């Protein structure tokens, strides 16, 4: 089902720097500042930009924190491995991709250790890579909310974020007009004053305040709660809650977002009637058996309460949500979608197949791990 194109959400996001911004290039420079921003060559000149991967990482981290605040056990930590984390509570935080790897059938026996160094073999490996028609729905169903939306090592996420480029760079403007150099000094941890050792002084090139970047965000084959997670990101970016890049504790990375409209669209053969007052999520297009296989909500829809006229363009039927003097359809969409997201996350069950007991761990020469 996820290999088809069902529904889409897309919009353009503007990010305006409220203070200095630094997304480090990671490359050493023989001359110039110690820390420099990442650069790209575009429109015939070198310019700063915000990589889509950086934005995706920041957005995922923010959504993970929000989900964990409502329901701590249901979201994984991408950096956490199963090795030495076989305690029931610790294992629930192990990265979904790592847990799927342990469940995958292999020719060789898979072993794992606990915190005491004891070795166990995995007796129950229920994911068969030779049978993707059965494995793929199971992986999607068992993934945590963050992995379902942003992806893991086992499947592509629902969301795509483009690189954010300068939107106010004229033909005669140079990239250096948006850059300023700042000095810094390391702090002596004993005296609390400036360190006197060699190398304590450093400088950094940052993007100055008031610079506008622009990116496009695309969500495909979404469930309503995933649309709500995206609307929550929009709201928090507009409120300036999310910071980007390095030096956040030093006042860097403050940005504010702005969007003019959000477009929701479907392929016309899938839409029998014009959905003027509703948005249909993935589960609405699935049969009961498909919905059970993928773990989606049956009859997954969002009732808007107001009419938003549709537009027919080619093979797509689309609705454009925006706030104007007559209607506040964008604000209504954000409010109702966020409410649906919170409700769904609060009632999200932890799949039994993602718990440590499902592995059927057996200690070498001993009884099965309890």
Coordinates of N, CA and C in Angstrom, one line a residue, residues 223-232 235 277-279 301-306 328-344:
X223 N -0.9 9.6 7.6 CA -2.0 9.4 8.5 C -2.3 10.8 9.1
X224 N -3.6 10.9 9.6 CA -4.0 12.2 10.1 C -3.1 12.6 11.3
X225 N -2.7 11.7 12.1 CA -1.8 12.1 13.3 C -0.4 12.6 12.8
X226 N 0.0 12.0 11.6 CA 1.3 12.5 11.1 C 1.1 13.9 10.5
X227 N 0.0 14.2 9.9 CA -0.3 15.6 9.5 C -0.3 16.5 10.7
X228 N -0.9 16.0 11.8 CA -0.9 16.8 13.1 C 0.5 17.1 13.6
X229 N 1.4 16.1 13.5 CA 2.8 16.3 13.9 C 3.5 17.4 13.1
X230 N 3.2 17.4 11.8 CA 3.8 18.4 10.9 C 3.2 19.8 11.2
X231 N 1.9 19.9 11.5 CA 1.3 21.1 11.9 C 1.9 21.6 13.2
X232 N 2.2 20.7 14.1 CA 2.8 21.1 15.4 C 4.2 21.7 15.2
X235 N 3.7 25.2 13.9 CA 3.3 26.2 15.0 C 4.5 26.5 15.9
X277 N -15.1 19.4 3.5 CA -15.1 19.6 4.9 C -14.2 18.6 5.6
X278 N -13.5 17.7 4.9 CA -12.8 16.6 5.5 C -11.4 16.5 4.9
X279 N -10.4 16.0 5.6 CA -9.2 15.5 5.1 C -9.1 14.0 5.4
X301 N -9.9 10.1 9.2 CA -10.2 11.4 8.6 C -10.2 12.5 9.7
X302 N -10.1 13.7 9.2 CA -10.2 14.9 10.0 C -11.3 15.8 9.6
X303 N -12.3 16.0 10.5 CA -13.5 16.8 10.2 C -13.1 18.3 10.4
X304 N -13.1 19.1 9.4 CA -12.7 20.5 9.5 C -13.8 21.4 10.1
X305 N -15.0 21.1 9.8 CA -16.1 21.9 10.3 C -16.4 23.1 9.4
X306 N -15.5 23.4 8.4 CA -15.7 24.5 7.5 C -15.4 23.9 6.1
X328 N -10.3 31.4 7.9 CA -9.1 31.1 8.6 C -8.9 29.6 8.5
X329 N -8.9 29.0 7.3 CA -8.8 27.6 7.1 C -7.5 27.0 7.5
X330 N -6.4 27.8 7.4 CA -5.1 27.3 7.8 C -5.0 27.2 9.3
X331 N -5.4 28.2 10.0 CA -5.5 28.1 11.5 C -6.3 27.0 12.0
X332 N -7.5 26.7 11.3 CA -8.4 25.6 11.7 C -7.7 24.3 11.5
X333 N -7.0 24.2 10.3 CA -6.3 22.9 10.0 C -5.2 22.6 11.1
X334 N -4.4 23.6 11.4 CA -3.4 23.5 12.4 C -3.9 23.1 13.8
X335 N -5.0 23.7 14.2 CA -5.6 23.4 15.5 C -6.2 22.0 15.6
X336 N -6.9 21.6 14.6 CA -7.6 20.3 14.6 C -6.6 19.2 14.4
X337 N -5.6 19.4 13.5 CA -4.7 18.3 13.3 C -3.8 18.1 14.5
X338 N -3.4 19.2 15.2 CA -2.6 19.0 16.4 C -3.4 18.2 17.5
X339 N -4.6 18.6 17.6 CA -5.5 17.9 18.6 C -5.6 16.4 18.3
X340 N -5.7 16.0 17.0 CA -5.7 14.6 16.6 C -4.4 13.9 16.8
X341 N -3.3 14.6 16.6 CA -2.0 14.1 16.9 C -1.8 13.8 18.4
X342 N -2.2 14.7 19.3 CA -2.0 14.5 20.7 C -2.9 13.3 21.2
X343 N -4.1 13.3 20.7 CA -5.0 12.2 21.1 C -4.5 10.8 20.7
X344 N -4.0 10.8 19.5 CA -3.5 9.5 19.0 C -2.2 9.0 19.8

